């Protein structure tokens, strides 16, 4: 049963429960029109204490496509937070008006705090560098859609593996599926932290600093942003960036049915020439993000 | 050695690491008790060389959760009618509420007044606890 539950962290649902959400998402993808009035008379609160247009649009579009309505804010300065009201009081009040709420906040643990006091389901849309579970659901649905299963994939993750929250959640989530192998591709400075590797059987992953080495074996290539600020000097950045920039040349070595994913926005780690490659699915990935949020909203409201 | 009489009814906290006695004394709030409380320091011990020891002559129940955190090796002896009724070995509590503080500066608990924050034990050896809000590991 999903009705009335919250989604605060990526492993908030079991593998079986995730499968249930993905099956509903499949159905929405196949026949979106049959869902267009499912959330009639339902109201979603969209509480963005820091701006994130991309995530906010994805949730808003999901609710509107279900026939529901959205109220909220995307600038904390206009909200009651600016008047010094506690988050606890804010969510108790707002949850009296709405049926479900989406929360984004720069401080870690905020969604959990709100879930404790809310009268309606809370979806965490990012709490600082901590969790962003619907991004993970998006990634899983995308892999499942193109690969037909979530088992037995070799997933190469490339970029900033040290600070990348999206990557950490993806690795933890995919490690729950049978036969998953990881190749961690990063410069030494940005290697995946040991507390993430602790989740994994050492036979399930390898580490390299060369995308060229990894790309041949990968079923899924998950690219992520590498920020200039992470490097001690511009020289270091220039020296290393070629290792983890995906080019047409590198794609030649990849399998025909490999997929390239990216949580977006990208900076320069995927060159534009890849966009037309049929293996590039990062823009579709954004669309799956909306579908999986539609499925999630329906489940948490107990409408499906 | 100073002679401290045996207690008739109460609690003896034994095998306290030397110099930890006062810390435990204050954390348990024993200074607020009206009952007889004796704190002994640097008591010779076969097992430990020297140890601290606390005797409390009382009827009231005390919450020893915090003790497991400060010094999990202590023994708690419950005495009734001058004889030892029960010996209790402490373990680290699996969950503690309201004692630890999160170390993560961007944790919500550092910015909003939140009562009774729960911390869950993640590592017995290092006595590390995980903040229920931000998952950051913390120890006393
Ligand atoms: Zn915390």
Short mmCIF file of C-alpha atoms and ligand atoms in Angstrom, two decimals:
data_model
loop_
_atom_site.label_atom_id
_atom_site.label_comp_id
_atom_site.label_asym_id
_atom_site.label_seq_id
_atom_site.Cartn_x
_atom_site.Cartn_y
_atom_site.Cartn_z
CA UNK A 1 0.00 0.00 0.00
CA UNK A 2 1.31 3.40 -0.97
CA UNK A 3 -1.58 5.62 0.08
CA UNK A 4 -0.53 8.29 2.53
CA UNK A 5 3.15 7.39 2.49
CA UNK A 6 6.03 9.80 1.93
CA UNK A 7 9.02 9.51 -0.38
CA UNK A 8 12.02 10.95 1.44
CA UNK A 9 14.95 8.81 0.31
CA UNK A 10 15.65 6.64 -2.74
CA UNK A 11 15.46 3.39 -0.79
CA UNK A 12 12.19 4.39 0.81
CA UNK A 13 10.50 1.76 -1.35
CA UNK A 14 11.33 -1.92 -1.78
CA UNK A 15 12.34 -3.32 -5.15
CA UNK A 16 8.87 -4.85 -5.47
CA UNK A 17 7.19 -1.53 -4.66
CA UNK A 18 9.38 0.26 -7.20
CA UNK A 19 8.35 -2.29 -9.81
CA UNK A 20 4.73 -1.47 -9.06
CA UNK A 21 5.40 2.23 -9.64
CA UNK A 22 7.31 1.49 -12.86
CA UNK A 23 4.48 -0.69 -14.18
CA UNK A 24 2.05 2.15 -13.61
CA UNK A 25 4.51 4.49 -15.37
CA UNK A 26 4.60 2.03 -18.32
CA UNK A 27 0.87 2.25 -18.56
CA UNK A 28 0.90 6.05 -18.40
CA UNK A 29 3.49 6.13 -21.20
CA UNK A 30 1.32 3.83 -23.32
CA UNK A 31 -2.01 5.55 -22.77
CA UNK A 32 -1.46 8.98 -21.19
CA UNK A 33 -5.00 10.14 -22.00
CA UNK A 34 -6.62 7.60 -19.71
CA UNK A 35 -4.86 9.29 -16.80
CA UNK A 36 -5.64 12.88 -17.68
CA UNK A 37 -8.44 13.27 -15.14
CA UNK A 38 -7.26 10.94 -12.40
CA UNK A 39 -6.26 13.83 -10.14
CA UNK A 40 -9.30 15.97 -10.79
CA UNK A 41 -10.07 18.03 -7.66
CA UNK A 42 -6.67 17.18 -6.17
CA UNK A 43 -4.22 19.85 -5.15
CA UNK A 44 -0.44 19.61 -4.98
CA UNK A 45 1.67 22.07 -2.97
CA UNK A 46 4.97 22.82 -4.61
CA UNK A 47 7.25 24.22 -1.90
CA UNK A 48 10.58 25.27 -3.36
CA UNK A 49 12.77 26.95 -0.74
CA UNK A 50 15.51 27.20 -3.35
CA UNK A 51 15.03 27.65 -7.05
CA UNK A 52 15.16 24.56 -9.26
CA UNK A 53 13.15 25.27 -12.34
CA UNK A 54 13.81 21.90 -13.90
CA UNK A 55 12.54 19.85 -10.96
CA UNK A 56 9.65 22.17 -10.27
CA UNK A 57 8.45 22.03 -13.87
CA UNK A 58 8.67 18.26 -13.87
CA UNK A 59 6.41 17.96 -10.82
CA UNK A 60 4.03 20.69 -11.97
CA UNK A 61 3.71 19.11 -15.41
CA UNK A 62 3.12 15.70 -13.83
CA UNK A 63 0.27 16.98 -11.64
CA UNK A 64 -1.30 19.06 -14.40
CA UNK A 65 -1.22 16.13 -16.83
CA UNK A 66 -3.13 14.11 -14.25
CA UNK A 67 -5.82 16.77 -14.21
CA UNK A 68 -4.82 18.07 -10.79
CA UNK A 69 -3.86 21.56 -9.71
CA UNK A 70 -0.75 23.09 -8.23
CA UNK A 71 -0.15 25.88 -5.71
CA UNK A 72 3.18 26.91 -4.26
CA UNK A 73 6.23 29.09 -4.41
CA UNK A 74 9.70 28.86 -5.86
CA UNK A 75 11.35 31.67 -4.00
CA UNK A 76 11.74 31.43 -0.22
CA UNK A 77 11.71 35.20 0.13
CA UNK A 78 8.04 35.34 -0.71
CA UNK A 79 7.13 32.51 1.62
CA UNK A 80 6.27 32.46 5.28
CA UNK A 81 9.85 31.35 5.96
CA UNK A 82 10.80 34.95 5.40
CA UNK A 83 8.48 35.92 8.27
CA UNK A 84 10.27 33.51 10.59
CA UNK A 85 7.60 30.81 10.77
CA UNK A 86 9.02 27.38 11.60
CA UNK A 87 8.94 24.70 8.92
CA UNK A 88 6.85 22.60 11.25
CA UNK A 89 4.11 25.21 11.48
CA UNK A 90 4.31 25.92 7.76
CA UNK A 91 3.76 22.31 6.76
CA UNK A 92 1.01 21.70 9.30
CA UNK A 93 -0.84 24.69 7.87
CA UNK A 94 -0.24 23.95 4.19
CA UNK A 95 -1.06 20.27 4.55
CA UNK A 96 -4.50 21.31 5.70
CA UNK A 97 -5.13 22.84 2.26
CA UNK A 98 -3.66 20.29 -0.12
CA UNK A 99 -3.64 16.57 -0.89
CA UNK A 100 0.09 16.10 -1.45
CA UNK A 101 3.22 18.26 -1.16
CA UNK A 102 6.59 18.46 -2.89
CA UNK A 103 9.46 19.99 -0.92
CA UNK A 104 12.82 21.33 -2.05
CA UNK A 105 15.11 22.88 0.55
CA UNK A 106 18.84 23.68 0.77
CA UNK A 107 19.19 22.12 4.23
CA UNK A 108 19.61 18.37 4.70
CA UNK A 109 16.82 16.50 6.42
CA UNK A 110 14.12 19.10 5.76
CA UNK A 111 11.81 16.75 3.87
CA UNK A 112 12.02 14.26 6.72
CA UNK A 113 11.15 16.97 9.22
CA UNK A 114 8.16 18.03 7.15
CA UNK A 115 7.01 14.44 6.70
CA UNK A 116 6.90 14.08 10.49
CA UNK A 117 4.36 16.84 10.81
CA UNK A 118 2.49 16.76 7.52
CA UNK A 119 -1.08 15.51 7.23
CA UNK A 120 -0.53 14.57 3.57
CA UNK A 121 2.20 12.70 1.63
CA UNK A 122 5.51 14.55 1.25
CA UNK A 123 7.78 14.01 -1.73
CA UNK A 124 11.39 15.08 -1.26
CA UNK A 125 12.47 17.04 -4.33
CA UNK A 126 15.98 17.55 -2.98
CA UNK A 127 17.26 18.42 0.50
CA UNK A 128 20.65 20.04 -0.02
CA UNK A 129 23.33 17.55 -0.98
CA UNK A 130 21.47 14.77 0.81
CA UNK A 131 18.70 13.02 -1.15
CA UNK A 132 16.76 13.51 -4.36
CA UNK A 133 14.76 10.31 -4.69
CA UNK A 134 12.66 11.19 -7.74
CA UNK A 135 15.85 11.69 -9.75
CA UNK A 136 16.77 8.11 -8.88
CA UNK A 137 13.30 6.87 -9.84
CA UNK A 138 13.72 8.73 -13.13
CA UNK A 139 17.06 7.04 -13.78
CA UNK A 140 15.72 3.58 -12.98
CA UNK A 141 12.64 4.00 -15.15
CA UNK A 142 14.82 5.17 -18.04
CA UNK A 143 17.14 2.16 -17.78
CA UNK A 144 14.19 -0.18 -17.41
CA UNK A 145 12.43 1.32 -20.44
CA UNK A 146 15.36 0.99 -22.81
CA UNK A 147 16.81 -2.22 -21.40
CA UNK A 148 13.51 -3.95 -20.55
CA UNK A 149 14.89 -5.06 -17.18
CA UNK A 150 16.89 -3.66 -14.29
CA UNK A 151 18.94 -6.82 -13.84
CA UNK A 152 22.34 -7.78 -15.26
CA UNK A 153 23.61 -4.45 -16.54
CA UNK A 154 27.10 -3.07 -16.63
CA UNK A 155 26.76 0.58 -15.63
CA UNK A 156 29.64 2.95 -16.23
CA UNK A 157 29.32 6.13 -14.20
CA UNK A 158 31.56 8.96 -15.20
CA UNK A 159 32.46 12.37 -13.83
CA UNK A 160 32.36 13.76 -10.33
CA UNK A 161 31.79 10.59 -8.35
CA UNK A 162 32.95 12.10 -5.10
CA UNK A 163 30.35 14.81 -4.59
CA UNK A 164 27.67 13.70 -7.03
CA UNK A 165 24.58 12.96 -5.00
CA UNK A 166 22.73 11.69 -8.07
CA UNK A 167 25.46 9.14 -8.72
CA UNK A 168 25.57 7.93 -5.11
CA UNK A 169 21.83 7.34 -5.07
CA UNK A 170 21.89 5.61 -8.43
CA UNK A 171 24.68 3.28 -7.34
CA UNK A 172 22.89 2.38 -4.13
CA UNK A 173 19.61 1.86 -5.95
CA UNK A 174 21.06 -0.25 -8.78
CA UNK A 175 23.08 -2.37 -6.34
CA UNK A 176 19.75 -3.80 -5.19
CA UNK A 177 19.28 -5.47 -8.59
CA UNK A 178 20.75 -8.81 -9.57
CA UNK A 179 23.88 -8.96 -11.66
CA UNK A 180 24.61 -5.23 -11.64
CA UNK A 181 28.23 -4.32 -12.37
CA UNK A 182 29.68 -0.83 -12.05
CA UNK A 183 32.62 0.83 -13.66
CA UNK A 184 33.54 4.03 -11.86
CA UNK A 185 35.23 6.44 -14.23
CA UNK A 186 36.74 9.52 -12.61
CA UNK A 187 39.96 11.40 -12.06
CA UNK A 188 41.64 10.40 -8.83
CA UNK A 189 40.51 13.62 -7.13
CA UNK A 190 36.87 12.79 -7.68
CA UNK A 191 36.73 9.07 -6.96
CA UNK A 192 33.65 7.43 -5.50
CA UNK A 193 33.77 7.62 -1.67
CA UNK A 194 34.46 4.51 0.37
CA UNK A 195 31.14 4.74 2.20
CA UNK A 196 29.40 4.11 -1.12
CA UNK A 197 31.71 1.24 -2.01
CA UNK A 198 30.84 -0.33 1.34
CA UNK A 199 27.44 -1.17 -0.11
CA UNK A 200 28.99 -3.13 -2.91
CA UNK A 201 30.59 -6.51 -3.27
CA UNK A 202 34.18 -5.85 -4.43
CA UNK A 203 33.64 -8.21 -7.37
CA UNK A 204 30.81 -5.96 -8.60
CA UNK A 205 32.80 -2.90 -9.52
CA UNK A 206 36.02 -1.64 -11.03
CA UNK A 207 37.59 1.81 -11.01
CA UNK A 208 39.40 3.56 -13.82
CA UNK A 209 40.31 7.08 -14.88
CA UNK A 210 39.77 6.40 -18.54
CA UNK A 211 36.39 6.61 -20.21
CA UNK A 212 37.93 4.89 -23.24
CA UNK A 213 38.52 1.75 -21.19
CA UNK A 214 35.07 1.65 -19.71
CA UNK A 215 32.92 2.47 -22.70
CA UNK A 216 33.32 -0.84 -24.54
CA UNK A 217 31.91 -2.85 -21.65
CA UNK A 218 29.07 -0.58 -20.66
CA UNK A 219 25.36 -1.23 -21.19
CA UNK A 220 24.57 2.10 -19.59
CA UNK A 221 26.87 5.11 -19.55
CA UNK A 222 25.82 7.60 -16.90
CA UNK A 223 27.58 10.92 -17.37
CA UNK A 224 27.62 13.68 -14.77
CA UNK A 225 28.87 17.20 -14.37
CA UNK A 226 32.45 17.89 -13.45
CA UNK A 227 32.67 21.37 -12.02
CA UNK A 228 35.72 23.49 -12.57
CA UNK A 229 35.61 24.56 -8.92
CA UNK A 230 36.43 21.01 -7.83
CA UNK A 231 39.95 21.32 -9.17
CA UNK A 232 42.85 23.02 -7.50
CA UNK A 233 43.89 24.77 -10.67
CA UNK A 234 42.69 25.55 -14.16
CA UNK A 235 45.68 23.55 -15.41
CA UNK A 236 44.50 20.43 -13.56
CA UNK A 237 41.03 20.85 -14.97
CA UNK A 238 42.28 21.21 -18.53
CA UNK A 239 44.61 18.25 -18.10
CA UNK A 240 41.86 15.92 -16.90
CA UNK A 241 38.73 17.05 -18.62
CA UNK A 242 39.37 15.11 -21.82
CA UNK A 243 39.27 11.90 -19.87
CA UNK A 244 35.63 12.38 -19.06
CA UNK A 245 34.21 14.27 -21.98
CA UNK A 246 32.10 12.09 -24.24
CA UNK A 247 32.83 12.58 -27.90
CA UNK A 248 31.78 11.02 -31.17
CA UNK A 249 35.17 9.33 -31.29
CA UNK A 250 34.68 7.61 -27.95
CA UNK A 251 31.14 6.55 -28.88
CA UNK A 252 32.55 4.48 -31.74
CA UNK A 253 33.80 1.95 -29.21
CA UNK A 254 30.49 1.64 -27.41
CA UNK A 255 27.97 -1.15 -27.87
CA UNK A 256 25.17 -0.55 -30.35
CA UNK A 257 22.54 -0.77 -27.67
CA UNK A 258 24.36 1.14 -24.97
CA UNK A 259 22.43 4.12 -23.63
CA UNK A 260 23.93 7.44 -22.58
CA UNK A 261 22.25 9.12 -19.62
CA UNK A 262 22.82 12.43 -17.84
CA UNK A 263 20.77 14.09 -15.07
CA UNK A 264 21.05 17.47 -16.88
CA UNK A 265 21.90 20.25 -17.09
CA UNK A 266 25.17 19.34 -18.75
CA UNK A 267 28.12 21.68 -18.97
CA UNK A 268 30.50 20.29 -21.55
CA UNK A 269 30.90 16.65 -20.59
CA UNK A 270 28.79 15.49 -23.53
CA UNK A 271 29.49 17.22 -26.81
CA UNK A 272 26.49 18.34 -28.84
CA UNK A 273 27.44 15.99 -31.68
CA UNK A 274 26.23 13.09 -29.51
CA UNK A 275 22.69 14.47 -29.27
CA UNK A 276 21.65 12.94 -32.57
CA UNK A 277 23.13 9.53 -31.74
CA UNK A 278 20.24 7.15 -31.11
CA UNK A 279 21.99 5.93 -27.99
CA UNK A 280 21.75 9.35 -26.37
CA UNK A 281 18.65 9.24 -24.17
CA UNK A 282 19.28 12.13 -21.76
CA UNK A 283 16.52 14.31 -23.12
CA UNK A 284 14.02 11.44 -23.06
CA UNK A 285 15.26 10.78 -19.53
CA UNK A 286 13.75 14.12 -18.51
CA UNK A 287 10.44 12.99 -19.97
CA UNK A 288 10.58 9.73 -18.02
CA UNK A 289 11.10 11.91 -14.98
CA UNK A 290 7.69 13.42 -15.52
CA UNK A 291 6.07 10.02 -16.10
CA UNK A 292 7.54 8.47 -13.00
CA UNK A 293 6.39 11.48 -10.95
CA UNK A 294 2.88 11.01 -12.36
CA UNK A 295 2.95 7.37 -11.26
CA UNK A 296 4.31 8.33 -7.85
CA UNK A 297 1.64 10.98 -7.24
CA UNK A 298 -1.12 8.53 -8.19
CA UNK A 299 0.27 5.87 -5.87
CA UNK A 300 0.78 8.14 -2.87
CA UNK A 301 -2.72 9.54 -3.29
CA UNK A 302 -4.08 6.01 -3.45
CA UNK A 303 -5.70 6.64 -6.82
CA UNK A 304 -4.10 3.66 -8.60
CA UNK B 1 41.58 3.05 52.05
CA UNK B 2 38.58 5.07 53.14
CA UNK B 3 35.82 2.78 54.29
CA UNK B 4 32.48 3.30 52.64
CA UNK B 5 29.80 1.12 54.16
CA UNK B 6 27.87 -1.38 52.09
CA UNK B 7 24.55 -0.11 50.88
CA UNK B 8 21.31 -1.82 51.84
CA UNK B 9 19.17 -0.94 48.86
CA UNK B 10 20.32 0.78 45.74
CA UNK B 11 22.69 0.74 42.83
CA UNK B 12 26.43 0.31 42.51
CA UNK B 13 27.96 1.42 39.24
CA UNK B 14 31.20 -0.51 39.09
CA UNK B 15 34.20 -0.80 36.73
CA UNK B 16 34.03 2.82 35.65
CA UNK B 17 37.17 3.80 33.82
CA UNK B 18 39.33 5.91 36.13
CA UNK B 19 38.51 9.62 35.79
CA UNK B 20 35.15 8.93 34.13
CA UNK B 21 33.30 8.75 37.44
CA UNK B 22 32.63 12.45 37.73
CA UNK B 23 31.45 12.68 34.14
CA UNK B 24 28.95 9.90 34.74
CA UNK B 25 27.99 11.47 38.07
CA UNK B 26 27.05 14.71 36.38
CA UNK B 27 25.50 13.22 33.22
CA UNK B 28 23.18 11.10 35.35
CA UNK B 29 22.27 14.20 37.35
CA UNK B 30 23.19 12.53 40.63
CA UNK B 31 23.87 15.91 42.21
CA UNK B 32 20.13 16.50 42.06
CA UNK B 33 19.27 13.40 44.11
CA UNK B 34 18.33 13.75 47.76
CA UNK B 35 19.53 10.20 48.43
CA UNK B 36 22.96 9.14 49.62
CA UNK B 37 25.39 9.11 46.72
CA UNK B 38 29.06 8.20 46.96
CA UNK B 39 31.54 8.79 44.19
CA UNK B 40 34.80 6.94 44.68
CA UNK B 41 37.78 7.72 42.52
CA UNK B 42 40.98 5.79 41.84
CA UNK B 43 39.84 2.65 43.63
CA UNK B 44 42.38 -0.19 43.23
CA UNK B 45 41.06 -2.87 40.89
CA UNK B 46 42.49 -6.24 39.93
CA UNK B 47 41.00 -6.05 36.47
CA UNK B 48 41.63 -2.41 35.72
CA UNK B 49 44.49 -1.21 37.91
CA UNK B 50 42.41 1.66 39.18
CA UNK B 51 38.77 2.40 38.61
CA UNK B 52 36.00 4.75 39.68
CA UNK B 53 32.87 3.62 41.42
CA UNK B 54 29.51 5.15 42.32
CA UNK B 55 27.13 3.96 45.02
CA UNK B 56 23.60 5.29 45.15
CA UNK B 57 21.27 4.44 47.99
CA UNK B 58 17.91 4.94 46.40
CA UNK B 59 14.53 3.47 45.49
CA UNK B 60 14.07 5.38 42.28
CA UNK B 61 14.68 3.97 38.82
CA UNK B 62 17.52 5.61 36.93
CA UNK B 63 17.89 5.76 33.17
CA UNK B 64 21.31 4.42 32.28
CA UNK B 65 21.07 4.85 28.50
CA UNK B 66 23.65 7.61 28.56
CA UNK B 67 26.06 5.39 30.50
CA UNK B 68 26.43 2.95 27.63
CA UNK B 69 27.58 5.84 25.53
CA UNK B 70 30.13 7.29 27.97
CA UNK B 71 31.59 4.00 29.17
CA UNK B 72 30.02 0.77 27.88
CA UNK B 73 32.31 -1.35 30.09
CA UNK B 74 30.71 -0.44 33.41
CA UNK B 75 28.74 -2.92 35.44
CA UNK B 76 25.56 -2.00 37.23
CA UNK B 77 24.78 -3.89 40.42
CA UNK B 78 21.32 -3.71 41.91
CA UNK B 79 21.36 -4.29 45.66
CA UNK B 80 18.39 -5.19 47.85
CA UNK B 81 18.46 -6.02 51.59
CA UNK B 82 22.22 -5.77 51.45
CA UNK B 83 22.60 -8.49 48.82
CA UNK B 84 23.28 -8.33 45.10
CA UNK B 85 20.01 -8.92 43.24
CA UNK B 86 20.96 -8.27 39.63
CA UNK B 87 24.12 -7.55 37.65
CA UNK B 88 23.77 -5.69 34.41
CA UNK B 89 26.37 -5.30 31.68
CA UNK B 90 25.85 -2.23 29.58
CA UNK B 91 25.72 -2.12 25.84
CA UNK B 92 25.68 0.83 23.53
CA UNK B 93 22.10 1.92 23.04
CA UNK B 94 20.80 1.21 19.53
CA UNK B 95 19.03 4.53 19.51
CA UNK B 96 19.46 7.64 21.59
CA UNK B 97 17.27 10.65 21.79
CA UNK B 98 18.15 14.15 22.80
CA UNK B 99 21.76 13.63 23.94
CA UNK B 100 23.86 13.91 20.81
CA UNK B 101 24.02 16.86 18.50
CA UNK B 102 24.43 16.64 14.73
CA UNK B 103 27.80 17.83 13.46
CA UNK B 104 26.64 18.67 9.97
CA UNK B 105 26.37 22.47 9.64
CA UNK B 106 23.81 22.18 6.84
CA UNK B 107 21.59 19.77 8.76
CA UNK B 108 18.09 21.09 9.35
CA UNK B 109 18.50 20.37 13.09
CA UNK B 110 21.12 23.13 13.26
CA UNK B 111 18.70 25.70 11.92
CA UNK B 112 15.31 24.87 13.40
CA UNK B 113 14.38 24.09 16.96
CA UNK B 114 13.69 20.36 16.90
CA UNK B 115 13.14 18.33 20.07
CA UNK B 116 14.23 14.76 20.65
CA UNK B 117 16.39 14.21 17.60
CA UNK B 118 17.01 10.49 17.21
CA UNK B 119 20.45 9.05 16.54
CA UNK B 120 20.88 5.44 15.43
CA UNK B 121 23.93 3.33 16.23
CA UNK B 122 25.90 2.53 13.06
CA UNK B 123 29.26 1.38 14.42
CA UNK B 124 29.76 -0.27 17.82
CA UNK B 125 33.54 0.04 17.69
CA UNK B 126 33.74 3.72 16.94
CA UNK B 127 30.51 4.47 18.87
CA UNK B 128 29.22 6.33 15.86
CA UNK B 129 25.60 7.35 15.55
CA UNK B 130 23.65 8.49 12.50
CA UNK B 131 21.46 11.59 12.57
CA UNK B 132 17.90 10.62 11.66
CA UNK B 133 17.53 13.74 9.51
CA UNK B 134 20.69 14.07 7.46
CA UNK B 135 22.37 10.65 8.07
CA UNK B 136 25.65 12.30 9.11
CA UNK B 137 27.66 10.18 11.51
CA UNK B 138 28.41 11.63 14.90
CA UNK B 139 29.87 10.43 18.19
CA UNK B 140 29.87 11.80 21.73
ZN1 LIG C 1 21.86 15.87 10.97
#
